[in-house]
């Protein structure tokens, strides 16, 4: 499943969008994550060399109660410094 692309990035919204399409039953999540590796993978494409992206406590909690790992691949700016 893939979230809609957002510019500027809105990781909280994108994760909420993904989780909103799935069950809220934490028993189901416990069963799934006990049997399978489960994560939310995010590719972050940064436009500047020193850029960040916040993740709210609510989003972290939503992932945590589902035992989901938040996994990032971060790609730096293609602009040359200097």
PDB file of N, CA, C and O in Angstrom:
ATOM      1  N   UNK A   1       0.847  -1.154   0.000  1.00  0.00           N
ATOM      2  CA  UNK A   1       0.000   0.000   0.000  1.00  0.00           C
ATOM      3  C   UNK A   1       0.906   1.233   0.000  1.00  0.00           C
ATOM      4  O   UNK A   1       1.924   1.264   0.671  1.00  0.00           O
ATOM      5  N   UNK A   2       0.505   2.258  -0.732  1.00  0.00           N
ATOM      6  CA  UNK A   2       1.314   3.470  -0.872  1.00  0.00           C
ATOM      7  C   UNK A   2       0.455   4.685  -0.517  1.00  0.00           C
ATOM      8  O   UNK A   2      -0.709   4.763  -0.916  1.00  0.00           O
ATOM      9  N   UNK A   3       1.043   5.622   0.215  1.00  0.00           N
ATOM     10  CA  UNK A   3       0.350   6.869   0.548  1.00  0.00           C
ATOM     11  C   UNK A   3       0.503   7.858  -0.601  1.00  0.00           C
ATOM     12  O   UNK A   3       1.421   7.749  -1.421  1.00  0.00           O
ATOM     13  N   UNK A   4      -0.396   8.826  -0.633  1.00  0.00           N
ATOM     14  CA  UNK A   4      -0.298   9.892  -1.623  1.00  0.00           C
ATOM     15  C   UNK A   4       0.966  10.706  -1.380  1.00  0.00           C
ATOM     16  O   UNK A   4       1.345  10.954  -0.236  1.00  0.00           O
ATOM     17  N   UNK A   5       1.614  11.135  -2.468  1.00  0.00           N
ATOM     18  CA  UNK A   5       2.790  11.996  -2.358  1.00  0.00           C
ATOM     19  C   UNK A   5       2.346  13.372  -1.889  1.00  0.00           C
ATOM     20  O   UNK A   5       1.322  13.884  -2.342  1.00  0.00           O
ATOM     21  N   UNK A   6       3.107  13.953  -0.962  1.00  0.00           N
ATOM     22  CA  UNK A   6       2.797  15.291  -0.441  1.00  0.00           C
ATOM     23  C   UNK A   6       4.005  16.199  -0.614  1.00  0.00           C
ATOM     24  O   UNK A   6       5.123  15.807  -0.301  1.00  0.00           O
ATOM     25  N   UNK A   7       3.762  17.399  -1.122  1.00  0.00           N
ATOM     26  CA  UNK A   7       4.803  18.421  -1.204  1.00  0.00           C
ATOM     27  C   UNK A   7       4.234  19.701  -0.653  1.00  0.00           C
ATOM     28  O   UNK A   7       3.241  20.189  -1.192  1.00  0.00           O
ATOM     29  N   UNK A   8       4.752  20.254   0.439  1.00  0.00           N
ATOM     30  CA  UNK A   8       5.836  19.678   1.237  1.00  0.00           C
ATOM     31  C   UNK A   8       5.362  18.413   1.947  1.00  0.00           C
ATOM     32  O   UNK A   8       4.161  18.167   2.055  1.00  0.00           O
ATOM     33  N   UNK A   9       6.311  17.641   2.408  1.00  0.00           N
ATOM     34  CA  UNK A   9       5.998  16.375   3.055  1.00  0.00           C
ATOM     35  C   UNK A   9       5.113  16.544   4.276  1.00  0.00           C
ATOM     36  O   UNK A   9       5.220  17.523   5.008  1.00  0.00           O
ATOM     37  N   UNK A  10       4.217  15.615   4.473  1.00  0.00           N
ATOM     38  CA  UNK A  10       3.341  15.598   5.647  1.00  0.00           C
ATOM     39  C   UNK A  10       3.230  14.145   6.107  1.00  0.00           C
ATOM     40  O   UNK A  10       2.244  13.465   5.831  1.00  0.00           O
ATOM     41  N   UNK A  11       4.275  13.697   6.777  1.00  0.00           N
ATOM     42  CA  UNK A  11       4.373  12.294   7.158  1.00  0.00           C
ATOM     43  C   UNK A  11       3.235  11.864   8.079  1.00  0.00           C
ATOM     44  O   UNK A  11       2.690  10.773   7.940  1.00  0.00           O
ATOM     45  N   UNK A  12       2.838  12.743   9.013  1.00  0.00           N
ATOM     46  CA  UNK A  12       1.726  12.404   9.907  1.00  0.00           C
ATOM     47  C   UNK A  12       0.460  12.111   9.106  1.00  0.00           C
ATOM     48  O   UNK A  12      -0.225  11.120   9.355  1.00  0.00           O
ATOM     49  N   UNK A  13       0.145  12.957   8.155  1.00  0.00           N
ATOM     50  CA  UNK A  13      -1.052  12.769   7.320  1.00  0.00           C
ATOM     51  C   UNK A  13      -0.949  11.479   6.507  1.00  0.00           C
ATOM     52  O   UNK A  13      -1.916  10.724   6.408  1.00  0.00           O
ATOM     53  N   UNK A  14       0.214  11.230   5.935  1.00  0.00           N
ATOM     54  CA  UNK A  14       0.385  10.049   5.087  1.00  0.00           C
ATOM     55  C   UNK A  14       0.256   8.760   5.891  1.00  0.00           C
ATOM     56  O   UNK A  14      -0.367   7.798   5.441  1.00  0.00           O
ATOM     57  N   UNK A  15       0.826   8.724   7.088  1.00  0.00           N
ATOM     58  CA  UNK A  15       0.706   7.529   7.927  1.00  0.00           C
ATOM     59  C   UNK A  15      -0.739   7.354   8.380  1.00  0.00           C
ATOM     60  O   UNK A  15      -1.274   6.238   8.355  1.00  0.00           O
ATOM     61  N   UNK A  16      -1.409   8.445   8.755  1.00  0.00           N
ATOM     62  CA  UNK A  16      -2.822   8.364   9.138  1.00  0.00           C
ATOM     63  C   UNK A  16      -3.658   7.854   7.970  1.00  0.00           C
ATOM     64  O   UNK A  16      -4.596   7.060   8.163  1.00  0.00           O
ATOM     65  N   UNK A  17      -3.328   8.279   6.764  1.00  0.00           N
ATOM     66  CA  UNK A  17      -4.039   7.822   5.564  1.00  0.00           C
ATOM     67  C   UNK A  17      -3.882   6.312   5.401  1.00  0.00           C
ATOM     68  O   UNK A  17      -4.857   5.605   5.146  1.00  0.00           O
ATOM     69  N   UNK A  18      -2.663   5.812   5.558  1.00  0.00           N
ATOM     70  CA  UNK A  18      -2.424   4.375   5.432  1.00  0.00           C
ATOM     71  C   UNK A  18      -3.161   3.584   6.509  1.00  0.00           C
ATOM     72  O   UNK A  18      -3.856   2.614   6.217  1.00  0.00           O
ATOM     73  N   UNK A  19      -2.993   4.003   7.763  1.00  0.00           N
ATOM     74  CA  UNK A  19      -3.608   3.270   8.863  1.00  0.00           C
ATOM     75  C   UNK A  19      -5.130   3.356   8.807  1.00  0.00           C
ATOM     76  O   UNK A  19      -5.817   2.424   9.239  1.00  0.00           O
ATOM     77  N   UNK A  20      -5.656   4.437   8.258  1.00  0.00           N
ATOM     78  CA  UNK A  20      -7.090   4.600   8.138  1.00  0.00           C
ATOM     79  C   UNK A  20      -7.739   3.592   7.202  1.00  0.00           C
ATOM     80  O   UNK A  20      -8.950   3.350   7.280  1.00  0.00           O
ATOM     81  N   UNK A  21      -6.956   2.986   6.330  1.00  0.00           N
ATOM     82  CA  UNK A  21      -7.462   1.986   5.395  1.00  0.00           C
ATOM     83  C   UNK A  21      -7.415   0.575   5.981  1.00  0.00           C
ATOM     84  O   UNK A  21      -7.863  -0.377   5.344  1.00  0.00           O
ATOM     85  N   UNK A  22      -6.847   0.453   7.194  1.00  0.00           N
ATOM     86  CA  UNK A  22      -6.637  -0.858   7.804  1.00  0.00           C
ATOM     87  C   UNK A  22      -7.420  -0.972   9.104  1.00  0.00           C
ATOM     88  O   UNK A  22      -7.914   0.018   9.641  1.00  0.00           O
ATOM     89  N   UNK A  23      -7.480  -2.172   9.644  1.00  0.00           N
ATOM     90  CA  UNK A  23      -8.223  -2.408  10.873  1.00  0.00           C
ATOM     91  C   UNK A  23      -7.614  -1.652  12.060  1.00  0.00           C
ATOM     92  O   UNK A  23      -6.399  -1.461  12.122  1.00  0.00           O
ATOM     93  N   UNK A  24      -8.491  -1.257  12.987  1.00  0.00           N
ATOM     94  CA  UNK A  24      -8.046  -0.648  14.241  1.00  0.00           C
ATOM     95  C   UNK A  24      -7.963  -1.692  15.352  1.00  0.00           C
ATOM     96  O   UNK A  24      -7.567  -1.372  16.471  1.00  0.00           O
ATOM     97  N   UNK A  25      -8.328  -2.921  15.056  1.00  0.00           N
ATOM     98  CA  UNK A  25      -8.345  -4.010  16.036  1.00  0.00           C
ATOM     99  C   UNK A  25      -6.908  -4.369  16.420  1.00  0.00           C
ATOM    100  O   UNK A  25      -6.179  -4.992  15.641  1.00  0.00           O
ATOM    101  N   UNK A  26      -6.507  -3.977  17.633  1.00  0.00           N
ATOM    102  CA  UNK A  26      -5.129  -4.200  18.065  1.00  0.00           C
ATOM    103  C   UNK A  26      -4.820  -5.685  18.250  1.00  0.00           C
ATOM    104  O   UNK A  26      -3.657  -6.089  18.144  1.00  0.00           O
ATOM    105  N   UNK A  27      -5.822  -6.505  18.497  1.00  0.00           N
ATOM    106  CA  UNK A  27      -5.609  -7.955  18.564  1.00  0.00           C
ATOM    107  C   UNK A  27      -5.154  -8.498  17.223  1.00  0.00           C
ATOM    108  O   UNK A  27      -4.260  -9.357  17.156  1.00  0.00           O
ATOM    109  N   UNK A  28      -5.739  -8.011  16.163  1.00  0.00           N
ATOM    110  CA  UNK A  28      -5.329  -8.415  14.813  1.00  0.00           C
ATOM    111  C   UNK A  28      -3.891  -7.976  14.571  1.00  0.00           C
ATOM    112  O   UNK A  28      -3.075  -8.746  14.050  1.00  0.00           O
ATOM    113  N   UNK A  29      -3.567  -6.739  14.967  1.00  0.00           N
ATOM    114  CA  UNK A  29      -2.189  -6.254  14.780  1.00  0.00           C
ATOM    115  C   UNK A  29      -1.189  -7.088  15.580  1.00  0.00           C
ATOM    116  O   UNK A  29      -0.101  -7.401  15.087  1.00  0.00           O
ATOM    117  N   UNK A  30      -1.539  -7.437  16.830  1.00  0.00           N
ATOM    118  CA  UNK A  30      -0.637  -8.270  17.644  1.00  0.00           C
ATOM    119  C   UNK A  30      -0.373  -9.600  16.960  1.00  0.00           C
ATOM    120  O   UNK A  30       0.755 -10.087  16.918  1.00  0.00           O
ATOM    121  N   UNK A  31      -1.433 -10.207  16.433  1.00  0.00           N
ATOM    122  CA  UNK A  31      -1.282 -11.482  15.740  1.00  0.00           C
ATOM    123  C   UNK A  31      -0.400 -11.336  14.500  1.00  0.00           C
ATOM    124  O   UNK A  31       0.514 -12.135  14.281  1.00  0.00           O
ATOM    125  N   UNK A  32      -0.674 -10.328  13.694  1.00  0.00           N
ATOM    126  CA  UNK A  32       0.104 -10.130  12.463  1.00  0.00           C
ATOM    127  C   UNK A  32       1.574  -9.863  12.742  1.00  0.00           C
ATOM    128  O   UNK A  32       2.450 -10.456  12.113  1.00  0.00           O
ATOM    129  N   UNK A  33       1.845  -8.960  13.694  1.00  0.00           N
ATOM    130  CA  UNK A  33       3.249  -8.597  13.945  1.00  0.00           C
ATOM    131  C   UNK A  33       3.999  -9.678  14.708  1.00  0.00           C
ATOM    132  O   UNK A  33       5.230  -9.678  14.716  1.00  0.00           O
ATOM    133  N   UNK A  34       3.265 -10.614  15.336  1.00  0.00           N
ATOM    134  CA  UNK A  34       3.923 -11.766  15.965  1.00  0.00           C
ATOM    135  C   UNK A  34       4.361 -12.772  14.898  1.00  0.00           C
ATOM    136  O   UNK A  34       5.361 -13.463  15.059  1.00  0.00           O
ATOM    137  N   UNK A  35       3.621 -12.821  13.810  1.00  0.00           N
ATOM    138  CA  UNK A  35       3.901 -13.806  12.762  1.00  0.00           C
ATOM    139  C   UNK A  35       4.728 -13.260  11.605  1.00  0.00           C
ATOM    140  O   UNK A  35       5.392 -14.026  10.916  1.00  0.00           O
ATOM    141  N   UNK A  36       4.686 -11.951  11.388  1.00  0.00           N
ATOM    142  CA  UNK A  36       5.343 -11.352  10.218  1.00  0.00           C
ATOM    143  C   UNK A  36       6.139 -10.115  10.611  1.00  0.00           C
ATOM    144  O   UNK A  36       5.809  -9.451  11.591  1.00  0.00           O
ATOM    145  N   UNK A  37       7.148  -9.817   9.812  1.00  0.00           N
ATOM    146  CA  UNK A  37       7.866  -8.549   9.954  1.00  0.00           C
ATOM    147  C   UNK A  37       6.951  -7.462   9.388  1.00  0.00           C
ATOM    148  O   UNK A  37       6.442  -7.589   8.273  1.00  0.00           O
ATOM    149  N   UNK A  38       6.723  -6.408  10.154  1.00  0.00           N
ATOM    150  CA  UNK A  38       5.826  -5.344   9.700  1.00  0.00           C
ATOM    151  C   UNK A  38       6.468  -3.990   9.968  1.00  0.00           C
ATOM    152  O   UNK A  38       7.002  -3.748  11.053  1.00  0.00           O
ATOM    153  N   UNK A  39       6.436  -3.135   8.974  1.00  0.00           N
ATOM    154  CA  UNK A  39       6.964  -1.792   9.154  1.00  0.00           C
ATOM    155  C   UNK A  39       6.247  -0.803   8.245  1.00  0.00           C
ATOM    156  O   UNK A  39       5.489  -1.182   7.364  1.00  0.00           O
ATOM    157  N   UNK A  40       6.476   0.465   8.530  1.00  0.00           N
ATOM    158  CA  UNK A  40       6.043   1.545   7.653  1.00  0.00           C
ATOM    159  C   UNK A  40       7.335   2.126   7.085  1.00  0.00           C
ATOM    160  O   UNK A  40       8.142   2.698   7.816  1.00  0.00           O
ATOM    161  N   UNK A  41       7.539   1.916   5.796  1.00  0.00           N
ATOM    162  CA  UNK A  41       8.772   2.351   5.131  1.00  0.00           C
ATOM    163  C   UNK A  41       8.533   3.708   4.480  1.00  0.00           C
ATOM    164  O   UNK A  41       7.539   3.899   3.777  1.00  0.00           O
ATOM    165  N   UNK A  42       9.458   4.637   4.723  1.00  0.00           N
ATOM    166  CA  UNK A  42       9.345   5.994   4.182  1.00  0.00           C
ATOM    167  C   UNK A  42      10.624   6.356   3.448  1.00  0.00           C
ATOM    168  O   UNK A  42      11.719   6.286   4.020  1.00  0.00           O
ATOM    169  N   UNK A  43      10.488   6.728   2.191  1.00  0.00           N
ATOM    170  CA  UNK A  43      11.598   7.294   1.436  1.00  0.00           C
ATOM    171  C   UNK A  43      11.492   8.798   1.506  1.00  0.00           C
ATOM    172  O   UNK A  43      10.488   9.377   1.099  1.00  0.00           O
ATOM    173  N   UNK A  44      12.498   9.449   2.097  1.00  0.00           N
ATOM    174  CA  UNK A  44      12.495  10.900   2.240  1.00  0.00           C
ATOM    175  C   UNK A  44      13.512  11.497   1.272  1.00  0.00           C
ATOM    176  O   UNK A  44      14.698  11.185   1.332  1.00  0.00           O
ATOM    177  N   UNK A  45      13.052  12.357   0.395  1.00  0.00           N
ATOM    178  CA  UNK A  45      13.898  13.001  -0.602  1.00  0.00           C
ATOM    179  C   UNK A  45      14.039  14.464  -0.221  1.00  0.00           C
ATOM    180  O   UNK A  45      13.127  15.257  -0.419  1.00  0.00           O
ATOM    181  N   UNK A  46      15.183  14.803   0.354  1.00  0.00           N
ATOM    182  CA  UNK A  46      15.408  16.143   0.882  1.00  0.00           C
ATOM    183  C   UNK A  46      15.872  17.096  -0.216  1.00  0.00           C
ATOM    184  O   UNK A  46      16.651  16.715  -1.088  1.00  0.00           O
ATOM    185  N   UNK A  47      15.357  18.325  -0.157  1.00  0.00           N
ATOM    186  CA  UNK A  47      15.743  19.340  -1.133  1.00  0.00           C
ATOM    187  C   UNK A  47      16.946  20.149  -0.662  1.00  0.00           C
ATOM    188  O   UNK A  47      17.648  20.729  -1.468  1.00  0.00           O
ATOM    189  N   UNK A  48      17.161  20.210   0.639  1.00  0.00           N
ATOM    190  CA  UNK A  48      18.271  20.968   1.218  1.00  0.00           C
ATOM    191  C   UNK A  48      19.177  20.007   1.990  1.00  0.00           C
ATOM    192  O   UNK A  48      18.755  18.925   2.375  1.00  0.00           O
ATOM    193  N   UNK A  49      20.403  20.444   2.240  1.00  0.00           N
ATOM    194  CA  UNK A  49      21.360  19.565   2.920  1.00  0.00           C
ATOM    195  C   UNK A  49      21.073  19.427   4.413  1.00  0.00           C
ATOM    196  O   UNK A  49      21.474  18.465   5.033  1.00  0.00           O
ATOM    197  N   UNK A  50      20.378  20.383   5.022  1.00  0.00           N
ATOM    198  CA  UNK A  50      20.050  20.302   6.442  1.00  0.00           C
ATOM    199  C   UNK A  50      18.550  20.506   6.585  1.00  0.00           C
ATOM    200  O   UNK A  50      18.079  21.609   6.820  1.00  0.00           O
ATOM    201  N   UNK A  51      17.819  19.439   6.429  1.00  0.00           N
ATOM    202  CA  UNK A  51      16.361  19.507   6.421  1.00  0.00           C
ATOM    203  C   UNK A  51      15.822  18.412   7.327  1.00  0.00           C
ATOM    204  O   UNK A  51      16.436  17.366   7.485  1.00  0.00           O
ATOM    205  N   UNK A  52      14.672  18.645   7.921  1.00  0.00           N
ATOM    206  CA  UNK A  52      14.078  17.651   8.798  1.00  0.00           C
ATOM    207  C   UNK A  52      12.611  17.476   8.519  1.00  0.00           C
ATOM    208  O   UNK A  52      12.019  18.213   7.733  1.00  0.00           O
ATOM    209  N   UNK A  53      12.031  16.489   9.178  1.00  0.00           N
ATOM    210  CA  UNK A  53      10.613  16.206   9.023  1.00  0.00           C
ATOM    211  C   UNK A  53      10.105  15.690  10.365  1.00  0.00           C
ATOM    212  O   UNK A  53      10.563  14.653  10.840  1.00  0.00           O
ATOM    213  N   UNK A  54       9.167  16.417  11.000  1.00  0.00           N
ATOM    214  CA  UNK A  54       8.689  15.970  12.312  1.00  0.00           C
ATOM    215  C   UNK A  54       7.709  14.810  12.201  1.00  0.00           C
ATOM    216  O   UNK A  54       7.035  14.628  11.188  1.00  0.00           O
ATOM    217  N   UNK A  55       7.652  14.034  13.280  1.00  0.00           N
ATOM    218  CA  UNK A  55       6.657  12.973  13.425  1.00  0.00           C
ATOM    219  C   UNK A  55       5.997  13.218  14.779  1.00  0.00           C
ATOM    220  O   UNK A  55       6.677  13.251  15.800  1.00  0.00           O
ATOM    221  N   UNK A  56       4.672  13.379  14.782  1.00  0.00           N
ATOM    222  CA  UNK A  56       3.961  13.744  16.012  1.00  0.00           C
ATOM    223  C   UNK A  56       3.883  12.578  16.996  1.00  0.00           C
ATOM    224  O   UNK A  56       3.960  11.410  16.596  1.00  0.00           O
ATOM    225  N   UNK A  57       3.694  12.900  18.280  1.00  0.00           N
ATOM    226  CA  UNK A  57       3.491  11.836  19.277  1.00  0.00           C
ATOM    227  C   UNK A  57       2.294  10.950  18.944  1.00  0.00           C
ATOM    228  O   UNK A  57       2.326   9.745  19.193  1.00  0.00           O
ATOM    229  N   UNK A  58       1.225  11.514  18.396  1.00  0.00           N
ATOM    230  CA  UNK A  58       0.053  10.712  18.037  1.00  0.00           C
ATOM    231  C   UNK A  58       0.390   9.675  16.977  1.00  0.00           C
ATOM    232  O   UNK A  58      -0.068   8.534  17.034  1.00  0.00           O
ATOM    233  N   UNK A  59       1.186  10.061  15.994  1.00  0.00           N
ATOM    234  CA  UNK A  59       1.598   9.129  14.945  1.00  0.00           C
ATOM    235  C   UNK A  59       2.498   8.047  15.514  1.00  0.00           C
ATOM    236  O   UNK A  59       2.322   6.861  15.213  1.00  0.00           O
ATOM    237  N   UNK A  60       3.441   8.445  16.351  1.00  0.00           N
ATOM    238  CA  UNK A  60       4.333   7.465  16.969  1.00  0.00           C
ATOM    239  C   UNK A  60       3.544   6.468  17.826  1.00  0.00           C
ATOM    240  O   UNK A  60       3.818   5.270  17.812  1.00  0.00           O
ATOM    241  N   UNK A  61       2.546   6.965  18.547  1.00  0.00           N
ATOM    242  CA  UNK A  61       1.713   6.078  19.363  1.00  0.00           C
ATOM    243  C   UNK A  61       0.909   5.116  18.483  1.00  0.00           C
ATOM    244  O   UNK A  61       0.815   3.922  18.787  1.00  0.00           O
ATOM    245  N   UNK A  62       0.330   5.646  17.389  1.00  0.00           N
ATOM    246  CA  UNK A  62      -0.459   4.797  16.484  1.00  0.00           C
ATOM    247  C   UNK A  62       0.391   3.664  15.917  1.00  0.00           C
ATOM    248  O   UNK A  62      -0.079   2.529  15.783  1.00  0.00           O
ATOM    249  N   UNK A  63       1.640   3.950  15.616  1.00  0.00           N
ATOM    250  CA  UNK A  63       2.543   2.912  15.113  1.00  0.00           C
ATOM    251  C   UNK A  63       2.939   1.959  16.238  1.00  0.00           C
ATOM    252  O   UNK A  63       2.956   0.744  16.055  1.00  0.00           O
ATOM    253  N   UNK A  64       3.247   2.515  17.395  1.00  0.00           N
ATOM    254  CA  UNK A  64       3.710   1.709  18.522  1.00  0.00           C
ATOM    255  C   UNK A  64       2.688   0.704  19.010  1.00  0.00           C
ATOM    256  O   UNK A  64       3.029  -0.451  19.275  1.00  0.00           O
ATOM    257  N   UNK A  65       1.422   1.116  19.144  1.00  0.00           N
ATOM    258  CA  UNK A  65       0.403   0.176  19.637  1.00  0.00           C
ATOM    259  C   UNK A  65       0.139  -0.937  18.633  1.00  0.00           C
ATOM    260  O   UNK A  65      -0.389  -1.988  19.001  1.00  0.00           O
ATOM    261  N   UNK A  66       0.520  -0.710  17.380  1.00  0.00           N
ATOM    262  CA  UNK A  66       0.386  -1.747  16.348  1.00  0.00           C
ATOM    263  C   UNK A  66       1.684  -2.540  16.173  1.00  0.00           C
ATOM    264  O   UNK A  66       1.779  -3.414  15.329  1.00  0.00           O
ATOM    265  N   UNK A  67       2.703  -2.212  16.981  1.00  0.00           N
ATOM    266  CA  UNK A  67       4.012  -2.850  16.916  1.00  0.00           C
ATOM    267  C   UNK A  67       4.651  -2.707  15.536  1.00  0.00           C
ATOM    268  O   UNK A  67       5.293  -3.631  15.029  1.00  0.00           O
ATOM    269  N   UNK A  68       4.469  -1.520  14.931  1.00  0.00           N
ATOM    270  CA  UNK A  68       5.034  -1.246  13.610  1.00  0.00           C
ATOM    271  C   UNK A  68       6.305  -0.421  13.740  1.00  0.00           C
ATOM    272  O   UNK A  68       6.339   0.593  14.437  1.00  0.00           O
ATOM    273  N   UNK A  69       7.344  -0.843  13.041  1.00  0.00           N
ATOM    274  CA  UNK A  69       8.602  -0.108  12.976  1.00  0.00           C
ATOM    275  C   UNK A  69       8.443   1.013  11.952  1.00  0.00           C
ATOM    276  O   UNK A  69       7.851   0.817  10.892  1.00  0.00           O
ATOM    277  N   UNK A  70       8.986   2.192  12.256  1.00  0.00           N
ATOM    278  CA  UNK A  70       9.037   3.293  11.299  1.00  0.00           C
ATOM    279  C   UNK A  70      10.433   3.286  10.691  1.00  0.00           C
ATOM    280  O   UNK A  70      11.419   3.523  11.378  1.00  0.00           O
ATOM    281  N   UNK A  71      10.512   2.970   9.417  1.00  0.00           N
ATOM    282  CA  UNK A  71      11.784   2.738   8.718  1.00  0.00           C
ATOM    283  C   UNK A  71      11.981   3.822   7.661  1.00  0.00           C
ATOM    284  O   UNK A  71      11.108   4.042   6.823  1.00  0.00           O
ATOM    285  N   UNK A  72      13.132   4.515   7.715  1.00  0.00           N
ATOM    286  CA  UNK A  72      13.414   5.603   6.783  1.00  0.00           C
ATOM    287  C   UNK A  72      14.581   5.280   5.865  1.00  0.00           C
ATOM    288  O   UNK A  72      15.588   4.717   6.310  1.00  0.00           O
ATOM    289  N   UNK A  73      14.469   5.655   4.613  1.00  0.00           N
ATOM    290  CA  UNK A  73      15.595   5.820   3.698  1.00  0.00           C
ATOM    291  C   UNK A  73      15.616   7.308   3.390  1.00  0.00           C
ATOM    292  O   UNK A  73      14.614   7.858   2.914  1.00  0.00           O
ATOM    293  N   UNK A  74      16.727   7.972   3.684  1.00  0.00           N
ATOM    294  CA  UNK A  74      16.819   9.422   3.518  1.00  0.00           C
ATOM    295  C   UNK A  74      17.810   9.719   2.408  1.00  0.00           C
ATOM    296  O   UNK A  74      18.958   9.282   2.453  1.00  0.00           O
ATOM    297  N   UNK A  75      17.343  10.473   1.438  1.00  0.00           N
ATOM    298  CA  UNK A  75      18.144  10.844   0.277  1.00  0.00           C
ATOM    299  C   UNK A  75      18.431  12.336   0.345  1.00  0.00           C
ATOM    300  O   UNK A  75      17.518  13.152   0.424  1.00  0.00           O
ATOM    301  N   UNK A  76      19.722  12.686   0.310  1.00  0.00           N
ATOM    302  CA  UNK A  76      20.129  14.078   0.405  1.00  0.00           C
ATOM    303  C   UNK A  76      19.854  14.846  -0.856  1.00  0.00           C
ATOM    304  O   UNK A  76      19.476  14.299  -1.895  1.00  0.00           O
ATOM    305  N   UNK A  77      20.056  16.133  -0.732  1.00  0.00           N
ATOM    306  CA  UNK A  77      19.872  17.033  -1.869  1.00  0.00           C
ATOM    307  C   UNK A  77      20.847  16.685  -2.989  1.00  0.00           C
ATOM    308  O   UNK A  77      21.980  16.305  -2.758  1.00  0.00           O
ATOM    309  N   UNK A  78      20.379  16.819  -4.213  1.00  0.00           N
ATOM    310  CA  UNK A  78      21.274  16.584  -5.357  1.00  0.00           C
ATOM    311  C   UNK A  78      22.067  17.840  -5.679  1.00  0.00           C
ATOM    312  O   UNK A  78      22.967  17.810  -6.510  1.00  0.00           O
ATOM    313  N   UNK A  79      21.745  18.961  -4.999  1.00  0.00           N
ATOM    314  CA  UNK A  79      22.489  20.210  -5.197  1.00  0.00           C
ATOM    315  C   UNK A  79      23.873  20.072  -4.562  1.00  0.00           C
ATOM    316  O   UNK A  79      24.024  19.503  -3.481  1.00  0.00           O
ATOM    317  N   UNK A  80      24.868  20.592  -5.237  1.00  0.00           N
ATOM    318  CA  UNK A  80      26.210  20.545  -4.671  1.00  0.00           C
ATOM    319  C   UNK A  80      26.379  21.657  -3.657  1.00  0.00           C
ATOM    320  O   UNK A  80      25.922  22.774  -3.887  1.00  0.00           O
ATOM    321  N   UNK A  81      27.006  21.355  -2.527  1.00  0.00           N
ATOM    322  CA  UNK A  81      27.273  22.389  -1.508  1.00  0.00           C
ATOM    323  C   UNK A  81      28.379  23.298  -2.010  1.00  0.00           C
ATOM    324  O   UNK A  81      29.326  22.873  -2.656  1.00  0.00           O
ATOM    325  N   UNK A  82      28.246  24.567  -1.615  1.00  0.00           N
ATOM    326  CA  UNK A  82      29.333  25.504  -1.885  1.00  0.00           C
ATOM    327  C   UNK A  82      29.097  26.279  -3.062  1.00  0.00           C
ATOM    328  O   UNK A  82      29.643  27.049  -3.650  1.00  0.00           O
TER     329      UNK A  82
END
